[in-house]
Amino acid sequence: MSDPITVAGLALAIAAPLDLCLKDVIALCQSQRNIDQELDAMIVAFNGLWIKTDAQLEALSAI
């Protein structure tokens, strides 16, 4: 039969890394919560820069 202290030690040894993993998963999920809005903002900014660059190239080619 297993020693109760060994079983308790094993349970505590498993609980600590499991707690850290769960905290990491929760932090990752929270950081990714607004990813759609952030990507939309990046796309809008990129499109704005593209339009500006296109206008500058057209003005430069007209010279």
XYZ file of N, CA and C in Angstrom:
189
model
N 0.839 -1.178 0.000
C 0.000 0.000 0.000
C 0.886 1.245 0.000
N 0.407 2.328 -0.581
C 1.178 3.560 -0.698
C 1.179 4.333 0.606
N 2.285 4.978 0.830
C 2.432 5.829 2.003
C 1.599 7.092 1.795
N 0.758 7.505 2.754
C -0.081 8.700 2.585
C 0.733 9.973 2.363
N 1.889 10.051 2.966
C 2.716 11.244 2.798
C 3.251 11.312 1.367
N 3.600 10.177 0.808
C 4.069 10.141 -0.573
C 2.961 10.557 -1.533
N 1.761 10.070 -1.283
C 0.619 10.428 -2.124
C 0.337 11.922 -2.023
N 0.385 12.473 -0.812
C 0.145 13.904 -0.621
C 1.234 14.723 -1.309
N 2.473 14.278 -1.199
C 3.573 14.979 -1.857
C 3.431 14.961 -3.366
N 3.005 13.828 -3.906
C 2.791 13.723 -5.344
C 1.656 14.634 -5.793
N 0.591 14.682 -5.016
C -0.540 15.555 -5.354
C -0.107 17.016 -5.354
N 0.676 17.418 -4.380
C 1.160 18.800 -4.327
C 2.141 19.085 -5.464
N 2.947 18.097 -5.819
C 3.906 18.283 -6.903
C 3.196 18.441 -8.244
N 2.066 17.801 -8.408
C 1.297 17.915 -9.645
C 0.484 19.203 -9.660
N -0.018 19.618 -8.511
C -0.904 20.783 -8.440
C -0.186 22.083 -8.805
N 1.049 22.250 -8.399
C 1.760 23.506 -8.650
C 1.983 23.763 -10.149
N 2.534 22.817 -10.910
C 2.694 23.076 -12.351
C 1.352 23.210 -13.075
N 0.357 22.456 -12.627
C -0.964 22.560 -13.233
C -1.539 23.954 -13.021
N -1.349 24.511 -11.836
C -1.818 25.868 -11.542
C -1.119 26.886 -12.444
N 0.177 26.733 -12.634
C 0.923 27.644 -13.513
C 0.440 27.536 -14.957
N 0.188 26.322 -15.409
C -0.303 26.137 -16.783
C -1.671 26.778 -16.962
N -2.550 26.594 -15.996
C -3.881 27.192 -16.086
C -3.800 28.714 -16.092
N -2.918 29.277 -15.279
C -2.749 30.733 -15.268
C -2.243 31.229 -16.623
N -1.317 30.479 -17.234
C -0.808 30.863 -18.554
C -1.898 30.788 -19.613
N -2.726 29.758 -19.559
C -3.819 29.617 -20.529
C -4.821 30.753 -20.363
N -5.148 31.090 -19.134
C -6.090 32.189 -18.876
C -5.512 33.512 -19.378
N -4.238 33.764 -19.118
C -3.600 35.004 -19.584
C -3.579 35.063 -21.109
N -3.309 33.937 -21.760
C -3.304 33.897 -23.221
C -4.692 34.186 -23.783
N -5.707 33.583 -23.194
C -7.084 33.824 -23.657
C -7.482 35.282 -23.465
N -7.099 35.875 -22.346
C -7.438 37.274 -22.101
C -6.715 38.197 -23.074
N -5.479 37.872 -23.426
C -4.742 38.731 -24.356
C -5.279 38.614 -25.778
N -5.897 37.505 -26.108
C -6.430 37.294 -27.448
C -7.899 37.685 -27.566
N -8.488 38.170 -26.503
C -9.915 38.484 -26.473
C -10.302 39.522 -27.517
N -9.495 40.546 -27.696
C -9.828 41.646 -28.604
C -9.036 41.592 -29.906
N -8.607 40.417 -30.301
C -7.747 40.300 -31.481
C -8.458 40.757 -32.749
N -9.767 40.527 -32.859
C -10.496 40.942 -34.061
C -10.480 42.458 -34.226
N -10.738 43.185 -33.134
C -10.731 44.642 -33.217
C -9.325 45.160 -33.516
N -8.315 44.539 -32.927
C -6.943 44.973 -33.166
C -6.543 44.737 -34.626
N -6.937 43.594 -35.174
C -6.635 43.327 -36.582
C -7.374 44.290 -37.496
N -8.625 44.589 -37.179
C -9.378 45.557 -37.980
C -8.690 46.919 -37.980
N -8.207 47.350 -36.815
C -7.514 48.637 -36.721
C -6.227 48.622 -37.537
N -5.511 47.501 -37.515
C -4.280 47.396 -38.306
C -4.580 47.438 -39.803
N -5.649 46.787 -40.212
C -6.023 46.781 -41.630
C -6.398 48.184 -42.085
N -7.147 48.904 -41.258
C -7.531 50.279 -41.604
C -6.285 51.159 -41.717
N -5.363 51.015 -40.777
C -4.129 51.806 -40.818
C -3.304 51.464 -42.056
N -3.201 50.191 -42.371
C -2.445 49.772 -43.558
C -3.075 50.328 -44.827
N -4.389 50.241 -44.923
C -5.072 50.777 -46.110
C -4.867 52.285 -46.236
N -4.902 52.992 -45.113
C -4.656 54.434 -45.138
C -3.257 54.758 -45.617
N -2.278 54.005 -45.125
C -0.899 54.221 -45.570
C -0.731 53.870 -47.043
N -1.417 52.839 -47.492
C -1.339 52.451 -48.900
C -1.912 53.545 -49.799
N -3.052 54.099 -49.410
C -3.669 55.181 -50.190
C -2.750 56.399 -50.226
N -2.150 56.728 -49.079
C -1.234 57.870 -49.016
C -0.021 57.641 -49.918
N 0.551 56.450 -49.867
C 1.706 56.132 -50.704
C 1.342 56.191 -52.182
N 0.173 55.675 -52.526
C -0.287 55.715 -53.919
C -0.435 57.158 -54.401
N -1.012 58.007 -53.563
C -1.183 59.419 -53.935
C 0.169 60.104 -54.097
N 1.115 59.784 -53.222
C 2.446 60.382 -53.326
C 3.159 59.926 -54.594
N 3.013 58.655 -54.948
C 3.642 58.161 -56.174
C 3.021 58.796 -57.413
N 1.719 58.977 -57.400
C 1.058 59.643 -58.528
C 1.529 61.089 -58.655
N 1.660 61.785 -57.517
C 2.131 63.171 -57.549
C 3.575 63.233 -58.030
N 4.380 62.286 -57.612
C 5.782 62.252 -58.022
C 5.919 61.945 -59.512
N 5.084 61.061 -60.016
C 5.168 60.725 -61.444
C 4.641 61.856 -62.323
N 3.831 62.756 -61.763
C 3.311 63.893 -62.530
C 4.361 64.988 -62.701
N 5.406 64.944 -61.908
C 6.452 65.978 -61.970
C 7.344 65.768 -63.174
